[in-house]
PDB file of C-alpha atoms in Angstrom:
ATOM      1  CA  MET A   1       0.000   0.000   0.000  1.00 60.00           C
ATOM      2  CA  GLU A   2       1.247   3.470  -0.896  1.00 75.00           C
ATOM      3  CA  HIS A   3       1.108   5.302   2.445  1.00 83.00           C
ATOM      4  CA  ARG A   4       2.518   8.522   1.005  1.00 86.00           C
ATOM      5  CA  LYS A   5      -0.839   9.226  -0.640  1.00 90.00           C
ATOM      6  CA  TYR A   6      -2.549   9.487   2.739  1.00 95.00           C
ATOM      7  CA  ILE A   7       0.093  10.491   5.313  1.00 96.00           C
ATOM      8  CA  GLU A   8       2.238  13.599   5.649  1.00 93.00           C
ATOM      9  CA  GLN A   9       5.836  12.881   4.675  1.00 90.00           C
ATOM     10  CA  GLY A  10       7.282  14.107   7.964  1.00 94.00           C
ATOM     11  CA  LEU A  11       5.198  11.575   9.882  1.00 96.00           C
ATOM     12  CA  LEU A  12       6.359   8.686   7.711  1.00 95.00           C
ATOM     13  CA  GLU A  13       9.898   9.456   8.855  1.00 93.00           C
ATOM     14  CA  ARG A  14       9.003   9.320  12.558  1.00 96.00           C
ATOM     15  CA  PHE A  15       6.232   6.708  12.843  1.00 97.00           C
ATOM     16  CA  GLU A  16       5.347   3.322  11.390  1.00 97.00           C
ATOM     17  CA  PHE A  17       1.856   2.667  10.002  1.00 97.00           C
ATOM     18  CA  HIS A  18      -0.120  -0.557   9.544  1.00 97.00           C
ATOM     19  CA  SER A  19      -3.587  -0.357   7.973  1.00 97.00           C
ATOM     20  CA  TYR A  20      -6.202  -3.101   8.396  1.00 97.00           C
ATOM     21  CA  GLY A  21      -9.573  -3.159   6.670  1.00 97.00           C
ATOM     22  CA  HIS A  22      -8.706  -0.097   4.537  1.00 96.00           C
ATOM     23  CA  ALA A  23      -8.578   2.032   7.693  1.00 97.00           C
ATOM     24  CA  LEU A  24      -6.189   4.555   6.160  1.00 97.00           C
ATOM     25  CA  GLU A  25      -8.334   5.083   3.094  1.00 97.00           C
ATOM     26  CA  ILE A  26     -11.440   5.490   5.254  1.00 98.00           C
ATOM     27  CA  LEU A  27      -9.748   8.118   7.417  1.00 98.00           C
ATOM     28  CA  HIS A  28      -8.400  10.036   4.448  1.00 97.00           C
ATOM     29  CA  GLU A  29     -11.575   9.984   2.347  1.00 97.00           C
ATOM     30  CA  ALA A  30     -14.458   9.883   4.851  1.00 98.00           C
ATOM     31  CA  PHE A  31     -13.013  11.752   7.843  1.00 98.00           C
ATOM     32  CA  PRO A  32     -10.497  14.292   6.493  1.00 97.00           C
ATOM     33  CA  MET A  33     -10.910  16.729   9.397  1.00 98.00           C
ATOM     34  CA  GLU A  34     -10.448  14.084  12.096  1.00 98.00           C
ATOM     35  CA  TRP A  35      -7.498  12.577  10.211  1.00 98.00           C
ATOM     36  CA  ARG A  36      -5.926  16.019   9.843  1.00 97.00           C
ATOM     37  CA  GLU A  37      -6.259  16.605  13.598  1.00 98.00           C
ATOM     38  CA  LEU A  38      -4.716  13.225  14.423  1.00 98.00           C
ATOM     39  CA  GLN A  39      -1.808  13.906  12.076  1.00 98.00           C
ATOM     40  CA  GLU A  40      -1.316  17.307  13.698  1.00 97.00           C
ATOM     41  CA  CYS A  41      -1.214  15.598  17.097  1.00 97.00           C
ATOM     42  CA  LEU A  42       1.405  13.130  15.879  1.00 97.00           C
ATOM     43  CA  GLY A  43       3.428  15.933  14.326  1.00 97.00           C
ATOM     44  CA  LYS A  44       3.589  17.761  17.658  1.00 96.00           C
ATOM     45  CA  LEU A  45       4.722  14.681  19.572  1.00 96.00           C
ATOM     46  CA  TRP A  46       8.251  15.094  20.888  1.00 95.00           C
ATOM     47  CA  ILE A  47       9.486  12.927  23.747  1.00 95.00           C
ATOM     48  CA  THR A  48      12.370  13.731  26.080  1.00 93.00           C
ATOM     49  CA  LEU A  49      14.576  11.282  27.947  1.00 91.00           C
ATOM     50  CA  ALA A  50      13.009  12.619  31.140  1.00 90.00           C
ATOM     51  CA  ASP A  51       9.618  11.548  29.791  1.00 91.00           C
ATOM     52  CA  LEU A  52      10.927   8.038  29.164  1.00 91.00           C
ATOM     53  CA  LYS A  53      12.264   7.753  32.695  1.00 86.00           C
ATOM     54  CA  LYS A  54       8.978   8.697  34.358  1.00 81.00           C
ATOM     55  CA  VAL A  55       7.149   5.837  36.066  1.00 65.00           C
ATOM     56  CA  GLY A  56       3.420   5.277  35.868  1.00 60.00           C
ATOM     57  CA  GLY A  57       2.647   3.676  32.483  1.00 56.00           C
ATOM     58  CA  ASN A  58      -0.136   5.558  30.739  1.00 56.00           C
ATOM     59  CA  GLU A  59      -0.102   8.202  33.481  1.00 65.00           C
ATOM     60  CA  THR A  60       3.304   9.508  32.373  1.00 77.00           C
ATOM     61  CA  PRO A  61       3.640  12.877  30.568  1.00 88.00           C
ATOM     62  CA  ILE A  62       3.450  11.183  27.156  1.00 91.00           C
ATOM     63  CA  PRO A  63      -0.335  10.512  27.067  1.00 91.00           C
ATOM     64  CA  LYS A  64      -0.929  14.052  28.292  1.00 92.00           C
ATOM     65  CA  LYS A  65       0.773  15.343  25.143  1.00 94.00           C
ATOM     66  CA  PHE A  66      -2.114  13.830  23.173  1.00 95.00           C
ATOM     67  CA  ASP A  67      -4.710  15.279  25.555  1.00 94.00           C
ATOM     68  CA  HIS A  68      -3.376  18.801  25.093  1.00 95.00           C
ATOM     69  CA  VAL A  69      -3.807  18.654  21.304  1.00 96.00           C
ATOM     70  CA  LEU A  70      -6.982  16.602  20.897  1.00 97.00           C
ATOM     71  CA  TYR A  71      -9.217  17.892  23.700  1.00 96.00           C
ATOM     72  CA  PRO A  72      -9.433  21.452  22.269  1.00 96.00           C
ATOM     73  CA  TYR A  73     -10.663  19.891  19.011  1.00 97.00           C
ATOM     74  CA  GLY A  74     -13.512  18.127  20.787  1.00 97.00           C
ATOM     75  CA  TRP A  75     -12.089  14.627  21.148  1.00 97.00           C
ATOM     76  CA  ARG A  76     -13.370  13.009  24.369  1.00 96.00           C
ATOM     77  CA  GLU A  77     -12.963   9.772  26.302  1.00 94.00           C
ATOM     78  CA  ILE A  78     -16.173   7.773  25.959  1.00 91.00           C
ATOM     79  CA  ARG A  79     -17.645   4.775  27.776  1.00 90.00           C
ATOM     80  CA  ILE A  80     -20.738   3.027  26.463  1.00 88.00           C
ATOM     81  CA  SER A  81     -23.319   0.888  28.202  1.00 89.00           C
ATOM     82  CA  GLY A  82     -26.354  -0.724  26.601  1.00 90.00           C
ATOM     83  CA  ASP A  83     -29.152  -3.202  27.242  1.00 93.00           C
ATOM     84  CA  LEU A  84     -30.308  -5.815  24.739  1.00 93.00           C
ATOM     85  CA  VAL A  85     -34.054  -5.855  24.126  1.00 96.00           C
ATOM     86  CA  VAL A  86     -35.247  -9.188  22.686  1.00 96.00           C
ATOM     87  CA  LYS A  87     -38.720  -9.302  21.074  1.00 96.00           C
ATOM     88  CA  LYS A  88     -40.377 -12.617  20.262  1.00 94.00           C
ATOM     89  CA  TYR A  89     -42.948 -12.537  17.423  1.00 92.00           C
ATOM     90  CA  PRO A  90     -45.327 -15.493  16.909  1.00 89.00           C
ATOM     91  CA  ARG A  91     -46.769 -16.558  13.567  1.00 86.00           C
ATOM     92  CA  LYS A  92     -50.370 -15.548  12.997  1.00 81.00           C
ATOM     93  CA  THR A  93     -51.344 -19.115  12.081  1.00 75.00           C
ATOM     94  CA  ALA A  94     -50.170 -22.531  13.085  1.00 68.00           C
ATOM     95  CA  GLN A  95     -48.780 -23.113   9.590  1.00 66.00           C
ATOM     96  CA  ARG A  96     -45.027 -22.886   9.265  1.00 70.00           C
ATOM     97  CA  ARG A  97     -45.223 -20.412   6.394  1.00 73.00           C
ATOM     98  CA  GLY A  98     -47.738 -18.037   7.908  1.00 77.00           C
ATOM     99  CA  ARG A  99     -47.077 -14.350   8.534  1.00 86.00           C
ATOM    100  CA  PHE A 100     -45.590 -13.160  11.796  1.00 88.00           C
ATOM    101  CA  ALA A 101     -47.646 -11.043  14.161  1.00 89.00           C
ATOM    102  CA  GLU A 102     -46.975  -7.308  14.261  1.00 90.00           C
ATOM    103  CA  GLU A 103     -46.743  -7.289  18.049  1.00 92.00           C
ATOM    104  CA  PRO A 104     -44.412  -9.511  20.102  1.00 93.00           C
ATOM    105  CA  TYR A 105     -45.915 -11.909  22.572  1.00 92.00           C
ATOM    106  CA  GLU A 106     -42.949 -11.528  24.874  1.00 95.00           C
ATOM    107  CA  VAL A 107     -40.245  -8.900  25.397  1.00 96.00           C
ATOM    108  CA  GLU A 108     -37.106  -9.675  27.364  1.00 96.00           C
ATOM    109  CA  THR A 109     -34.429  -7.171  28.352  1.00 96.00           C
ATOM    110  CA  ILE A 110     -30.879  -8.304  29.076  1.00 94.00           C
ATOM    111  CA  GLU A 111     -29.445  -5.469  31.139  1.00 93.00           C
ATOM    112  CA  GLY A 112     -25.781  -4.566  30.773  1.00 90.00           C
ATOM    113  CA  TYR A 113     -25.417  -6.617  27.575  1.00 88.00           C
ATOM    114  CA  ILE A 114     -22.850  -4.037  26.497  1.00 88.00           C
ATOM    115  CA  ASP A 115     -21.006  -2.423  29.375  1.00 87.00           C
ATOM    116  CA  GLY A 116     -17.643  -1.097  30.447  1.00 82.00           C
ATOM    117  CA  HIS A 117     -16.205  -0.479  26.986  1.00 87.00           C
ATOM    118  CA  ASN A 118     -14.275   2.776  27.005  1.00 90.00           C
ATOM    119  CA  ILE A 119     -12.106   4.459  24.389  1.00 94.00           C
ATOM    120  CA  ASP A 120      -9.504   7.164  25.073  1.00 95.00           C
ATOM    121  CA  PHE A 121     -10.745   9.548  22.385  1.00 97.00           C
ATOM    122  CA  LEU A 122     -13.811   9.620  20.178  1.00 97.00           C
ATOM    123  CA  LYS A 123     -14.892  12.217  17.633  1.00 97.00           C
ATOM    124  CA  ASN A 124     -17.554  11.833  15.002  1.00 96.00           C
ATOM    125  CA  ARG A 125     -17.203   8.152  14.025  1.00 97.00           C
ATOM    126  CA  VAL A 126     -13.448   7.822  14.625  1.00 98.00           C
ATOM    127  CA  ALA A 127     -12.072   6.091  17.746  1.00 97.00           C
ATOM    128  CA  PHE A 128      -8.516   6.640  18.973  1.00 98.00           C
ATOM    129  CA  ASP A 129      -6.597   4.805  21.708  1.00 97.00           C
ATOM    130  CA  LEU A 130      -3.060   5.305  23.014  1.00 96.00           C
ATOM    131  CA  GLU A 131      -1.171   2.493  24.726  1.00 95.00           C
ATOM    132  CA  TRP A 132       2.253   3.649  25.828  1.00 93.00           C
ATOM    133  CA  ASN A 133       3.360   1.203  28.513  1.00 91.00           C
ATOM    134  CA  SER A 134       0.553  -0.973  29.852  1.00 91.00           C
ATOM    135  CA  LYS A 135       0.318  -4.744  30.100  1.00 92.00           C
ATOM    136  CA  ASP A 136      -0.050  -6.152  26.600  1.00 93.00           C
ATOM    137  CA  GLN A 137      -3.457  -7.682  27.461  1.00 95.00           C
ATOM    138  CA  THR A 138      -4.743  -4.105  27.310  1.00 95.00           C
ATOM    139  CA  PHE A 139      -4.741  -4.457  23.522  1.00 96.00           C
ATOM    140  CA  ASP A 140      -7.426  -7.167  23.840  1.00 96.00           C
ATOM    141  CA  ARG A 141      -9.595  -4.730  25.785  1.00 94.00           C
ATOM    142  CA  ASP A 142      -9.030  -1.956  23.245  1.00 95.00           C
ATOM    143  CA  LEU A 143      -9.795  -4.129  20.233  1.00 96.00           C
ATOM    144  CA  LEU A 144     -12.905  -5.561  21.870  1.00 94.00           C
ATOM    145  CA  ALA A 145     -14.105  -2.045  22.656  1.00 93.00           C
ATOM    146  CA  MET A 146     -13.552  -0.828  19.090  1.00 95.00           C
ATOM    147  CA  ARG A 147     -15.137  -3.973  17.701  1.00 95.00           C
ATOM    148  CA  THR A 148     -18.172  -3.433  19.930  1.00 93.00           C
ATOM    149  CA  TYR A 149     -18.498   0.233  18.955  1.00 93.00           C
ATOM    150  CA  PHE A 150     -18.240  -0.785  15.300  1.00 96.00           C
ATOM    151  CA  ASP A 151     -20.807  -3.594  15.603  1.00 94.00           C
ATOM    152  CA  CYS A 152     -23.202  -1.176  17.338  1.00 91.00           C
ATOM    153  CA  GLY A 153     -22.871   1.248  14.431  1.00 93.00           C
ATOM    154  CA  LEU A 154     -21.180   3.921  16.550  1.00 93.00           C
ATOM    155  CA  ILE A 155     -17.830   4.138  14.721  1.00 96.00           C
ATOM    156  CA  ASP A 156     -16.483   3.398  11.250  1.00 98.00           C
ATOM    157  CA  VAL A 157     -12.750   3.182  11.992  1.00 98.00           C
ATOM    158  CA  GLY A 158     -10.310   2.920  14.897  1.00 98.00           C
ATOM    159  CA  VAL A 159      -6.754   4.150  15.455  1.00 98.00           C
ATOM    160  CA  ILE A 160      -4.329   2.706  18.012  1.00 98.00           C
ATOM    161  CA  VAL A 161      -0.957   4.328  18.779  1.00 98.00           C
ATOM    162  CA  THR A 162       1.732   2.418  20.642  1.00 97.00           C
ATOM    163  CA  ARG A 163       5.523   2.064  20.832  1.00 96.00           C
ATOM    164  CA  SER A 164       7.569   0.964  17.848  1.00 96.00           C
ATOM    165  CA  GLU A 165      10.140  -1.773  18.377  1.00 94.00           C
ATOM    166  CA  LYS A 166      12.768   0.746  17.267  1.00 93.00           C
ATOM    167  CA  LEU A 167      12.484   2.494  20.629  1.00 94.00           C
ATOM    168  CA  ASN A 168      14.223  -0.530  22.164  1.00 92.00           C
ATOM    169  CA  ASP A 169      17.513   0.887  20.830  1.00 92.00           C
ATOM    170  CA  ILE A 170      17.063   3.785  23.244  1.00 93.00           C
ATOM    171  CA  PHE A 171      15.768   1.670  26.133  1.00 91.00           C
ATOM    172  CA  LYS A 172      18.823  -0.586  25.930  1.00 90.00           C
ATOM    173  CA  LYS A 173      21.223   2.355  25.882  1.00 89.00           C
ATOM    174  CA  GLU A 174      19.713   4.757  28.414  1.00 89.00           C
ATOM    175  CA  LYS A 175      19.442   4.229  32.179  1.00 86.00           C
ATOM    176  CA  ASP A 176      16.913   5.434  34.712  1.00 81.00           C
ATOM    177  CA  ASP A 177      17.687   7.593  37.751  1.00 79.00           C
ATOM    178  CA  ARG A 178      18.778   4.488  39.680  1.00 81.00           C
ATOM    179  CA  GLY A 179      21.257   3.431  37.018  1.00 80.00           C
ATOM    180  CA  GLN A 180      19.106   0.592  35.676  1.00 82.00           C
ATOM    181  CA  PRO A 181      18.543   0.109  31.914  1.00 84.00           C
ATOM    182  CA  LEU A 182      15.223   1.514  30.760  1.00 89.00           C
ATOM    183  CA  MET A 183      14.601  -1.813  29.045  1.00 89.00           C
ATOM    184  CA  LYS A 184      13.601  -3.237  32.443  1.00 86.00           C
ATOM    185  CA  LYS A 185      10.714  -0.789  32.509  1.00 86.00           C
ATOM    186  CA  TYR A 186       9.661  -1.305  28.892  1.00 89.00           C
ATOM    187  CA  GLY A 187       9.599  -5.081  28.803  1.00 84.00           C
ATOM    188  CA  ALA A 188       8.420  -7.479  26.102  1.00 83.00           C
ATOM    189  CA  SER A 189       5.097  -8.098  27.892  1.00 89.00           C
ATOM    190  CA  THR A 190       4.051  -4.446  27.723  1.00 91.00           C
ATOM    191  CA  THR A 191       2.210  -2.635  24.952  1.00 94.00           C
ATOM    192  CA  TRP A 192       4.332  -2.265  21.816  1.00 95.00           C
ATOM    193  CA  MET A 193       3.703  -2.807  18.120  1.00 97.00           C
ATOM    194  CA  GLY A 194       4.721  -6.467  18.044  1.00 96.00           C
ATOM    195  CA  LYS A 195       2.042  -7.325  20.611  1.00 96.00           C
ATOM    196  CA  LEU A 196      -0.598  -5.435  18.645  1.00 97.00           C
ATOM    197  CA  ILE A 197       0.189  -6.706  15.143  1.00 97.00           C
ATOM    198  CA  TYR A 198      -0.308 -10.393  15.867  1.00 95.00           C
ATOM    199  CA  ARG A 199      -3.678  -9.607  17.453  1.00 97.00           C
ATOM    200  CA  LEU A 200      -4.704  -7.699  14.337  1.00 98.00           C
ATOM    201  CA  GLU A 201      -3.435 -10.478  12.083  1.00 97.00           C
ATOM    202  CA  SER A 202      -5.708 -12.905  13.973  1.00 95.00           C
ATOM    203  CA  ARG A 203      -8.666 -10.534  13.422  1.00 95.00           C
ATOM    204  CA  ARG A 204      -9.374  -9.767  17.064  1.00 95.00           C
ATOM    205  CA  ASN A 205     -10.716  -6.452  15.824  1.00 96.00           C
ATOM    206  CA  GLY A 206     -13.539  -8.296  14.042  1.00 95.00           C
ATOM    207  CA  GLY A 207     -14.818  -6.216  11.137  1.00 96.00           C
ATOM    208  CA  CYS A 208     -13.620  -2.883  12.543  1.00 98.00           C
ATOM    209  CA  PRO A 209     -10.965  -1.236  10.349  1.00 98.00           C
ATOM    210  CA  ILE A 210      -7.893  -0.383  12.432  1.00 98.00           C
ATOM    211  CA  LEU A 211      -4.897   1.845  11.755  1.00 98.00           C
ATOM    212  CA  ALA A 212      -1.971   0.873  14.003  1.00 98.00           C
ATOM    213  CA  ILE A 213       0.692   3.557  14.488  1.00 98.00           C
ATOM    214  CA  GLY A 214       4.094   2.959  16.086  1.00 98.00           C
ATOM    215  CA  ILE A 215       6.029   5.768  17.787  1.00 97.00           C
ATOM    216  CA  GLY A 216       9.570   5.638  16.414  1.00 96.00           C
ATOM    217  CA  LYS A 217      12.815   6.731  18.022  1.00 94.00           C
ATOM    218  CA  GLU A 218      12.835   9.767  15.729  1.00 95.00           C
ATOM    219  CA  CYS A 219      10.172  11.152  18.102  1.00 96.00           C
ATOM    220  CA  VAL A 220      12.685  11.206  20.960  1.00 95.00           C
ATOM    221  CA  GLU A 221      14.757  14.364  21.210  1.00 92.00           C
ATOM    222  CA  GLY A 222      18.408  13.661  20.453  1.00 87.00           C
ATOM    223  CA  TYR A 223      17.694  10.468  18.525  1.00 85.00           C
ATOM    224  CA  GLY A 224      16.708   9.535  15.008  1.00 64.00           C
ATOM    225  CA  ARG A 225      18.444   9.340  11.663  1.00 54.00           C
ATOM    226  CA  LEU A 226      19.563  12.968  11.509  1.00 44.00           C
ATOM    227  CA  ASN A 227      21.127  12.869  14.952  1.00 48.00           C
ATOM    228  CA  GLU A 228      22.815   9.541  14.216  1.00 46.00           C
ATOM    229  CA  TYR A 229      24.183  10.938  10.962  1.00 39.00           C
ATOM    230  CA  TYR A 230      25.484  14.027  12.740  1.00 39.00           C
ATOM    231  CA  THR A 231      27.101  11.934  15.495  1.00 41.00           C
ATOM    232  CA  GLY A 232      28.805   9.668  12.986  1.00 44.00           C
ATOM    233  CA  PHE A 233      29.913  12.552  10.822  1.00 38.00           C
ATOM    234  CA  THR A 234      31.483  14.529  13.681  1.00 41.00           C
ATOM    235  CA  GLY A 235      33.061  11.345  15.012  1.00 47.00           C
ATOM    236  CA  ILE A 236      35.121  11.085  11.852  1.00 43.00           C
ATOM    237  CA  TYR A 237      36.671  14.440  12.730  1.00 43.00           C
ATOM    238  CA  GLY A 238      37.361  13.681  16.349  1.00 49.00           C
ATOM    239  CA  GLY A 239      34.104  15.098  17.655  1.00 51.00           C
ATOM    240  CA  LYS A 240      34.831  18.572  16.290  1.00 48.00           C
ATOM    241  CA  GLU A 241      32.038  20.565  14.780  1.00 44.00           C
ATOM    242  CA  VAL A 242      32.498  21.309  11.075  1.00 38.00           C
TER     243      VAL A 242
END
């Protein structure tokens, strides 16, 4: 798929994108305003080493960076709850092929049939979730929520942002305030792209189109291709600026 048709070039250099169920095309064609706002949010995302060292999973400063951009545009966290009303219609005659009655003979309500499904951000018919550093089972909850919203006719597409595997290069190199590698904090059983992709490949999102976005190391200040090029270039000349 040619992502450059739908995504700003600067974002392609800093994030990875995986589109399922034509999610990217749906965002670009059906929800241009919402997609523009999400791209603006991604473009403003810059992470410091201090941010990476903060404890608290999704309560670190990183999720708040998304709040500050999206909330002024009207994106809101939403939780849905719904009851299932079952109506039983009898046939008008005893014959198997007779017409059904216009009124049910019995109505049954299953309370809480849909309950407890929340999504970080919702606007129009676009759902958006961020998973920075939670347990990887959180992806199951997110995908079930988006699938439920989709099946109920409440959304048309979902977006999930998480960590790219490329950030491991930083986690292995940098240490926290106690001198321990950051990799101990960002372990393999937490939310990162590898844990999301195999769930999407097994269709745990059901029929809901999903765009998965991975935060690359180019989003971290002092890292990325340009910084690595500069470091290597100056190293040739003994660390002197040229």
